Coordinates of C-alpha atoms in Angstrom, one line a residue:
M1 CA 38.3 -40.9 -28.8
P2 CA 39.2 -44.4 -27.5
V3 CA 38.3 -47.3 -29.7
T4 CA 35.1 -48.9 -28.6
I5 CA 34.4 -52.7 -28.8
S6 CA 31.1 -54.3 -29.6
L7 CA 30.7 -58.0 -28.8
A8 CA 29.3 -60.4 -31.4
D9 CA 27.3 -63.5 -30.6
P10 CA 29.8 -66.2 -29.5
A11 CA 27.6 -69.0 -30.9
A12 CA 27.6 -67.4 -34.3
H13 CA 31.4 -67.7 -34.3
G14 CA 31.6 -71.2 -33.0
F15 CA 32.1 -70.6 -29.3
D16 CA 30.2 -71.9 -26.3
S17 CA 29.1 -69.0 -24.1
D18 CA 28.8 -71.0 -20.9
R19 CA 32.4 -72.2 -21.3
L20 CA 33.6 -68.7 -22.1
A21 CA 32.0 -67.7 -18.8
R22 CA 34.6 -69.9 -17.0
I23 CA 37.3 -67.4 -17.9
A24 CA 36.1 -64.7 -15.6
A25 CA 35.2 -67.2 -12.9
L26 CA 38.6 -68.8 -12.8
L27 CA 40.6 -65.6 -13.2
D28 CA 38.7 -63.9 -10.4
K29 CA 38.9 -66.9 -8.1
R30 CA 42.6 -67.7 -8.8
Y31 CA 44.1 -64.4 -9.4
V32 CA 42.1 -61.3 -8.5
A33 CA 40.2 -62.4 -5.4
T34 CA 43.4 -63.7 -4.0
G35 CA 45.2 -60.4 -4.5
R36 CA 47.7 -61.9 -6.9
F37 CA 46.7 -59.4 -9.6
K38 CA 45.1 -56.1 -8.9
G39 CA 43.2 -56.0 -12.2
L40 CA 42.8 -57.9 -15.5
D41 CA 41.3 -57.3 -18.9
V42 CA 40.8 -60.1 -21.4
L43 CA 39.4 -60.1 -24.9
V44 CA 38.7 -63.1 -27.2
A45 CA 37.9 -62.7 -30.9
R46 CA 37.3 -64.8 -33.9
D47 CA 37.4 -63.6 -37.5
G48 CA 38.4 -60.2 -36.1
Q49 CA 35.1 -60.0 -34.2
A50 CA 35.3 -59.7 -30.4
I51 CA 33.1 -62.4 -28.9
Y52 CA 34.1 -62.2 -25.2
R53 CA 35.5 -59.7 -22.8
T54 CA 35.9 -59.4 -19.1
T55 CA 37.4 -56.7 -16.9
L56 CA 38.2 -57.7 -13.3
G57 CA 39.5 -55.9 -10.2
A58 CA 41.1 -52.5 -9.9
M59 CA 43.4 -50.4 -12.1
R60 CA 44.6 -48.1 -9.2
E61 CA 45.7 -48.5 -5.6
D62 CA 42.6 -46.6 -4.5
G63 CA 40.4 -49.4 -5.9
T64 CA 39.3 -47.6 -9.1
P65 CA 37.7 -50.4 -11.2
V66 CA 39.4 -51.4 -14.4
R67 CA 38.1 -49.2 -17.2
D68 CA 37.3 -50.5 -20.7
D69 CA 39.7 -47.8 -22.0
A70 CA 42.4 -48.3 -19.4
I71 CA 46.0 -47.7 -20.7
Y72 CA 48.7 -50.3 -20.0
R73 CA 52.4 -50.6 -20.2
I74 CA 52.7 -53.3 -22.8
A75 CA 56.5 -53.7 -22.6
S76 CA 57.7 -56.5 -24.9
M77 CA 54.3 -56.6 -26.7
T78 CA 56.0 -53.6 -28.4
K79 CA 58.3 -56.1 -30.2
P80 CA 55.8 -57.5 -32.7
L81 CA 54.9 -53.9 -33.7
T82 CA 58.5 -53.0 -34.3
S83 CA 59.1 -56.2 -36.2
I84 CA 56.2 -55.5 -38.5
A85 CA 57.5 -52.0 -39.0
L86 CA 60.9 -53.3 -40.1
M87 CA 59.3 -55.9 -42.4
M88 CA 57.2 -53.2 -44.0
L89 CA 60.6 -51.6 -45.0
V90 CA 61.8 -55.0 -46.2
E91 CA 58.7 -55.3 -48.4
E92 CA 59.5 -51.9 -49.9
G93 CA 63.1 -52.9 -50.7
A94 CA 64.7 -50.6 -48.2
I95 CA 66.6 -53.5 -46.6
A96 CA 66.8 -57.2 -46.9
L97 CA 66.8 -59.9 -44.3
E98 CA 70.2 -61.2 -45.4
D99 CA 71.8 -57.7 -45.4
P100 CA 74.5 -57.0 -42.8
V101 CA 73.4 -54.9 -39.9
T102 CA 76.4 -52.7 -40.6
R103 CA 74.7 -51.4 -43.7
V104 CA 72.5 -49.3 -41.3
I105 CA 74.5 -49.6 -38.1
P106 CA 78.1 -49.1 -39.1
E107 CA 79.1 -48.8 -35.4
F108 CA 78.7 -52.6 -35.2
A109 CA 81.7 -53.2 -37.6
G110 CA 84.1 -54.1 -34.8
L111 CA 82.0 -56.4 -32.6
S112 CA 83.7 -59.4 -31.0
V113 CA 82.5 -62.5 -29.0
Y114 CA 83.0 -62.6 -25.3
A115 CA 86.3 -64.2 -24.3
G116 CA 86.6 -63.2 -20.6
G117 CA 86.7 -60.3 -18.2
G118 CA 84.1 -57.9 -17.1
G119 CA 82.9 -56.9 -13.7
D120 CA 85.8 -55.1 -12.1
A121 CA 88.2 -56.1 -14.9
P122 CA 88.1 -54.9 -18.5
F123 CA 86.7 -57.3 -21.1
M124 CA 89.4 -59.4 -22.8
P125 CA 89.9 -59.1 -26.5
G126 CA 87.6 -61.7 -28.2
R127 CA 87.5 -63.2 -31.7
P128 CA 85.9 -61.0 -34.3
A129 CA 82.2 -61.8 -34.7
Q130 CA 80.9 -63.0 -38.0
G131 CA 78.7 -60.5 -39.7
M132 CA 75.3 -59.9 -37.9
R133 CA 72.4 -59.9 -40.3
I134 CA 69.0 -58.2 -40.1
V135 CA 67.4 -61.7 -39.7
D136 CA 69.6 -62.3 -36.7
L137 CA 68.1 -59.3 -34.9
L138 CA 64.5 -60.2 -35.7
T139 CA 65.1 -63.8 -34.5
H140 CA 67.1 -62.9 -31.3
M141 CA 70.0 -64.8 -32.7
S142 CA 72.3 -61.7 -32.8
G143 CA 74.5 -62.4 -29.8
L144 CA 73.1 -59.4 -28.0
T145 CA 71.5 -59.8 -24.6
Y146 CA 69.4 -58.1 -21.8
G147 CA 70.7 -56.9 -18.5
I148 CA 67.7 -58.4 -16.8
Q149 CA 69.1 -61.8 -17.6
N150 CA 71.4 -61.6 -14.6
R151 CA 73.6 -64.5 -15.9
T152 CA 76.9 -63.1 -17.2
N153 CA 79.4 -60.3 -17.0
V154 CA 78.1 -59.1 -20.4
D155 CA 74.6 -58.6 -19.2
A156 CA 76.0 -56.9 -16.0
A157 CA 77.6 -54.4 -18.3
Y158 CA 74.2 -53.8 -19.9
R159 CA 72.7 -53.1 -16.5
K160 CA 75.4 -50.6 -15.6
A161 CA 74.9 -48.7 -18.9
R162 CA 71.0 -49.0 -18.6
L163 CA 70.9 -50.6 -22.1
D164 CA 67.7 -52.5 -21.7
G165 CA 65.8 -49.9 -23.6
H166 CA 65.6 -47.4 -20.7
A167 CA 63.6 -44.3 -21.6
S168 CA 66.3 -42.1 -20.1
L169 CA 69.0 -43.1 -22.6
P170 CA 70.1 -40.1 -24.6
G171 CA 68.8 -41.3 -27.9
N172 CA 69.4 -43.9 -30.6
D173 CA 73.0 -42.9 -31.4
H174 CA 74.1 -43.2 -27.7
F175 CA 72.3 -46.5 -27.4
I176 CA 74.1 -48.0 -30.4
A177 CA 77.5 -46.5 -29.4
E178 CA 77.3 -48.1 -25.9
L179 CA 76.3 -51.5 -27.3
A180 CA 79.2 -51.4 -29.8
K181 CA 81.6 -51.1 -26.8
L182 CA 80.5 -54.5 -25.4
P183 CA 81.2 -58.0 -26.6
L184 CA 78.5 -60.3 -27.9
E185 CA 77.4 -63.3 -25.8
F186 CA 78.0 -65.6 -28.9
A187 CA 78.5 -65.3 -32.6
P188 CA 75.4 -64.3 -34.6
G189 CA 73.3 -67.3 -35.6
E190 CA 74.9 -69.6 -33.0
A191 CA 72.1 -69.5 -30.4
W192 CA 68.9 -67.8 -29.3
N193 CA 69.0 -65.2 -26.5
Y194 CA 66.2 -62.8 -25.6
S195 CA 67.8 -59.4 -26.0
V196 CA 67.7 -55.8 -27.0
S197 CA 67.8 -57.0 -30.7
T198 CA 64.3 -55.5 -31.3
D199 CA 65.5 -52.1 -29.9
V200 CA 68.2 -52.2 -32.5
C201 CA 65.5 -53.0 -35.1
G202 CA 63.7 -49.9 -34.0
V203 CA 66.9 -47.8 -34.6
I204 CA 67.1 -49.3 -38.0
V205 CA 63.5 -48.4 -38.8
A206 CA 64.3 -44.8 -37.7
R207 CA 67.5 -44.5 -39.7
L208 CA 66.0 -46.0 -42.9
S209 CA 62.8 -44.0 -42.7
G210 CA 64.3 -40.7 -41.6
M211 CA 61.6 -40.6 -38.9
S212 CA 61.7 -41.4 -35.2
L213 CA 60.4 -44.8 -34.5
G214 CA 57.3 -43.3 -32.8
E215 CA 56.6 -41.2 -35.9
F216 CA 56.9 -44.2 -38.2
L217 CA 54.7 -46.4 -36.0
K218 CA 52.1 -43.6 -35.8
A219 CA 52.1 -42.8 -39.5
R220 CA 52.3 -46.4 -40.8
I221 CA 50.5 -48.5 -38.2
F222 CA 48.7 -46.6 -35.4
D223 CA 46.8 -44.0 -37.4
P224 CA 45.8 -46.3 -40.3
L225 CA 44.5 -48.9 -37.9
G226 CA 42.8 -46.4 -35.6
M227 CA 45.1 -47.3 -32.6
V228 CA 44.5 -43.9 -31.0
D229 CA 45.9 -44.7 -27.5
T230 CA 49.1 -46.4 -28.4
G231 CA 52.4 -44.6 -28.2
F232 CA 55.6 -44.0 -26.2
A233 CA 54.0 -41.6 -23.7
V234 CA 50.6 -40.9 -22.2
A235 CA 49.1 -37.6 -23.0
P236 CA 48.3 -35.6 -19.8
E237 CA 44.6 -35.6 -20.6
K238 CA 44.7 -39.4 -20.7
L239 CA 46.6 -39.9 -17.4
D240 CA 43.4 -40.8 -15.5
R241 CA 43.2 -43.9 -17.7
L242 CA 46.7 -45.1 -17.0
C243 CA 46.9 -48.1 -14.6
D244 CA 49.2 -48.4 -11.7
A245 CA 52.0 -51.0 -12.2
W246 CA 52.8 -53.6 -9.5
S247 CA 55.7 -56.0 -8.8
Y248 CA 55.4 -59.6 -7.5
V249 CA 56.5 -60.2 -3.9
P250 CA 56.8 -63.9 -2.9
G251 CA 54.4 -64.7 -0.1
A252 CA 53.1 -61.1 0.1
A253 CA 50.8 -58.7 -1.6
P254 CA 52.1 -57.0 -4.8
H255 CA 54.3 -54.0 -4.3
L256 CA 53.3 -50.7 -6.0
L257 CA 56.0 -50.1 -8.6
D258 CA 54.8 -47.2 -10.6
R259 CA 52.0 -45.0 -9.5
A260 CA 50.0 -43.7 -12.5
E261 CA 49.5 -40.2 -11.2
T262 CA 53.3 -39.6 -10.9
S263 CA 54.5 -41.9 -13.7
N264 CA 57.3 -40.8 -16.0
L265 CA 55.2 -42.1 -18.8
V266 CA 53.5 -38.7 -19.1
R267 CA 56.8 -37.4 -20.5
A268 CA 58.1 -38.2 -24.0
P269 CA 61.1 -40.6 -23.6
R270 CA 64.6 -39.7 -24.7
F271 CA 64.9 -43.2 -26.2
E272 CA 62.0 -44.8 -27.9
S273 CA 62.4 -48.5 -27.1
G274 CA 61.3 -50.7 -30.0
G275 CA 61.7 -53.7 -27.7
G276 CA 59.5 -52.5 -24.8
G277 CA 58.5 -48.8 -24.6
L278 CA 54.9 -48.6 -25.8
V279 CA 51.7 -48.1 -23.9
S280 CA 48.4 -49.3 -25.4
T281 CA 44.8 -50.4 -24.6
T282 CA 43.0 -53.7 -25.1
A283 CA 40.9 -52.2 -27.9
D284 CA 44.0 -50.8 -29.7
Y285 CA 45.9 -54.1 -29.5
H286 CA 42.8 -55.9 -30.6
R287 CA 42.9 -53.9 -33.8
F288 CA 46.6 -54.9 -34.4
A289 CA 45.9 -58.6 -33.6
S290 CA 42.9 -58.5 -35.9
A291 CA 45.1 -57.4 -38.8
L292 CA 47.5 -60.2 -38.0
A293 CA 44.7 -62.8 -37.8
N294 CA 43.5 -61.5 -41.2
G295 CA 46.8 -62.1 -43.0
G296 CA 48.3 -58.6 -42.4
S297 CA 45.4 -56.3 -43.2
L298 CA 42.3 -54.8 -41.6
D299 CA 39.5 -52.7 -43.0
G300 CA 41.3 -51.9 -46.2
V301 CA 44.6 -51.1 -44.4
R302 CA 47.4 -53.6 -45.3
L303 CA 50.5 -53.7 -43.1
V304 CA 52.3 -56.6 -44.7
S305 CA 51.3 -59.2 -47.3
P306 CA 50.1 -62.7 -46.3
K307 CA 53.3 -64.2 -47.6
T308 CA 55.4 -61.9 -45.5
L309 CA 53.4 -62.6 -42.4
A310 CA 53.6 -66.3 -43.1
L311 CA 57.4 -65.9 -43.2
M312 CA 57.4 -64.0 -40.0
T313 CA 55.5 -66.7 -38.2
S314 CA 57.6 -69.6 -39.4
N315 CA 60.2 -71.2 -37.1
F316 CA 63.7 -69.8 -37.9
L317 CA 65.6 -71.9 -35.4
P318 CA 68.1 -74.0 -37.2
G319 CA 67.1 -77.6 -37.8
G320 CA 63.5 -76.9 -36.7
V321 CA 64.4 -77.2 -33.0
D322 CA 62.4 -75.5 -30.2
L323 CA 63.6 -72.9 -27.7
T324 CA 64.4 -75.5 -25.1
Q325 CA 67.1 -76.7 -27.4
M326 CA 68.3 -73.4 -28.7
S327 CA 67.8 -70.8 -26.0
R328 CA 70.6 -69.5 -23.7
S329 CA 68.1 -67.3 -21.8
M330 CA 67.2 -67.5 -18.2
F331 CA 64.4 -65.1 -19.0
S332 CA 61.9 -65.6 -21.8
E333 CA 58.3 -64.5 -22.6
A334 CA 57.4 -68.0 -23.9
N335 CA 56.6 -71.5 -22.9
N336 CA 59.5 -73.1 -24.8
A337 CA 58.6 -76.7 -25.4
G338 CA 57.2 -77.1 -29.0
V339 CA 57.7 -73.4 -29.6
G340 CA 60.1 -72.0 -32.1
F341 CA 60.8 -68.4 -33.0
G342 CA 60.1 -66.4 -36.1
L343 CA 60.7 -62.8 -37.1
G344 CA 59.4 -61.1 -33.9
F345 CA 57.0 -63.8 -32.7
G346 CA 57.1 -67.0 -30.7
V347 CA 55.6 -69.8 -33.0
V348 CA 54.0 -73.0 -31.8
F349 CA 55.0 -75.8 -34.2
D350 CA 54.1 -78.8 -32.0
P351 CA 51.1 -78.4 -29.7
V352 CA 51.8 -81.9 -28.3
R353 CA 55.2 -81.0 -27.0
A354 CA 53.8 -77.7 -25.8
L355 CA 51.2 -79.7 -23.8
S356 CA 48.6 -77.2 -24.7
A357 CA 45.5 -77.1 -26.9
G358 CA 46.0 -75.0 -29.9
S359 CA 47.2 -75.1 -33.5
A360 CA 50.5 -75.5 -35.3
G361 CA 51.3 -72.1 -36.6
E362 CA 49.9 -70.2 -33.7
F363 CA 52.0 -67.2 -32.9
S364 CA 52.2 -64.9 -29.8
W365 CA 54.3 -62.8 -27.5
G366 CA 53.9 -61.0 -24.2
G367 CA 55.3 -58.3 -21.9
I368 CA 57.1 -58.4 -18.6
F369 CA 54.0 -56.8 -16.9
S370 CA 52.0 -60.0 -17.7
T371 CA 50.4 -58.7 -20.8
G372 CA 50.0 -61.2 -23.7
F373 CA 48.4 -62.0 -27.0
F374 CA 48.1 -64.9 -29.4
V375 CA 46.8 -65.4 -32.9
D376 CA 45.7 -68.8 -34.2
P377 CA 45.6 -68.5 -38.0
V378 CA 44.0 -71.9 -38.4
E379 CA 41.0 -71.2 -36.2
K380 CA 41.1 -67.4 -36.9
V381 CA 41.0 -66.8 -33.1
H382 CA 43.0 -64.2 -31.2
M383 CA 43.3 -63.1 -27.6
V384 CA 44.5 -60.0 -25.8
L385 CA 45.4 -60.0 -22.1
M386 CA 46.2 -56.8 -20.2
A387 CA 47.6 -56.7 -16.7
Q388 CA 50.2 -54.7 -14.8
L389 CA 52.2 -57.2 -12.7
L390 CA 55.9 -57.6 -13.0
P391 CA 57.4 -60.2 -13.8
S392 CA 55.3 -62.1 -16.2
S393 CA 56.8 -65.4 -14.9
A394 CA 55.1 -64.9 -11.5
Y395 CA 52.0 -66.9 -12.4
P396 CA 50.9 -69.1 -15.3
I397 CA 48.0 -66.9 -16.2
R398 CA 48.6 -66.9 -19.9
R399 CA 48.6 -70.7 -20.0
D400 CA 45.4 -70.9 -17.9
L401 CA 43.7 -68.4 -20.2
K402 CA 44.7 -70.2 -23.4
T403 CA 43.4 -73.5 -21.9
L404 CA 40.0 -71.9 -21.1
I405 CA 39.7 -70.3 -24.5
Y406 CA 40.3 -73.4 -26.5
A407 CA 38.0 -75.3 -24.1
A408 CA 35.2 -72.9 -25.2
L409 CA 35.8 -73.4 -28.9
A410 CA 32.9 -75.5 -30.1
E411 CA 33.4 -75.5 -33.8
S412 CA 37.0 -76.1 -35.0
R413 CA 38.2 -75.4 -38.5
A414 CA 41.2 -77.6 -38.3

C-alpha cells in the first residue's frame, strides 16, 4: 500500500497557514495555469510532520489530475540515497573515505588526464592521474564527467557510449570497463564537475555488499523506512500511477517525452543507475527526508549516525569556496553562489551570497525532471517537490518555492 500522509496543524509547528497558501496560488498562476508545468506536487514538513501539501494540474496528457500517490522519475534525487548507502558501508568499516577507488574498482588503475584528441581522432596519451579516492567520487571531484555537459571531447565520448547511467547499459562491469577507456577531465581533487561519480558509487555499493544496488537500497533503506513505491522500475500493477514526462520547448508548450503507458520503466533496467535511475513518490521521499532532518534516523530506523550526516553535509570544496569558484560544469542541479558540496549533497554555507532566505547548513539536491528537496537542520524544516519537466534549469521553480516556504515560517529556531 502507498504511504499515506496526514497533515499536522501548521501553527503548532511555527508556520503561518495564510502564507503557506501563497504556495499553491503562485505555483498555479506562474507555472501550471500558464502550461509551463503539466503538474506539480509539493510537501512541506517540520520536525518530520507534514504541515502543508498541494497537488496541481495533471499527471497525464489526457488531463488525469495529479494523484497523491503518483510515481515520478526522480533522476538525480537518486544520488543522496546512493551516497547514504555508501556511507552506511563506511560506517561499518567496509571502506574508508580516503581509500583508493581501485580497492574496489581495479579497472581504474590506468586512468589518465585528458591531453588532447577525441571526436574523429583517438585520445592522445595523457599524464597518469593521481589516485582517485572514495571521497573524490562522493564530492564530484573525481575528474569524471557527464555526456549531457556538451562541453568537451571527453563528454562527447560519454554520449557515444551512453555512459550517463543509461538503463540499457549491459550492467556494472560494462559501465566500469567503458569508463576506464576514457581520460579524466582533470586530476582527482583538482576541480568540481557534475558527473557519473555517483553511478560509480553505486557500483562500489554493489561490489562491497555482494548485492545489486537495488537489492541493497531495498533491504537497507526502502523497506526499513517504508518507502514502498521507490525502486528502479515500476511494477505493472502500479503503472496507472506513473506520470508522463515532458521536455521544455522554448516559446511553446512542453513536449511529451515519455508516455507513462508505454514507458520502459515498467521493465527492470540492465544497469541500475545510482546517479539517476530511481522512481519514487512524494510520500516515500518525505520519509527519507524526515530521516535526514532527524539526524539520520526515523521511527527507530537509523540509516547513519548524526556525526556521519554532519560530515556528509559539510562543505568539502578546498578552502571553503563555493561552486561558482570550483565548478567546471555547464550543468548543475544547484544555485551555486554561497553553496558548497558535501558527500552527496549541495550545502548552503552563506545564505547572503546565495541571496536566499534559509540557514547555513541547509542541504539539498534535485533531479533533471525538476524534482527537488531540501533539509534545514537548524529549523528542522524540509520540502519535497515533484514534477516531470526536463530540464530542471527551464524555470526557477525551486527558488520560488524556497522563498515562499521561508516567508511562511513564523517561529524561527535560529
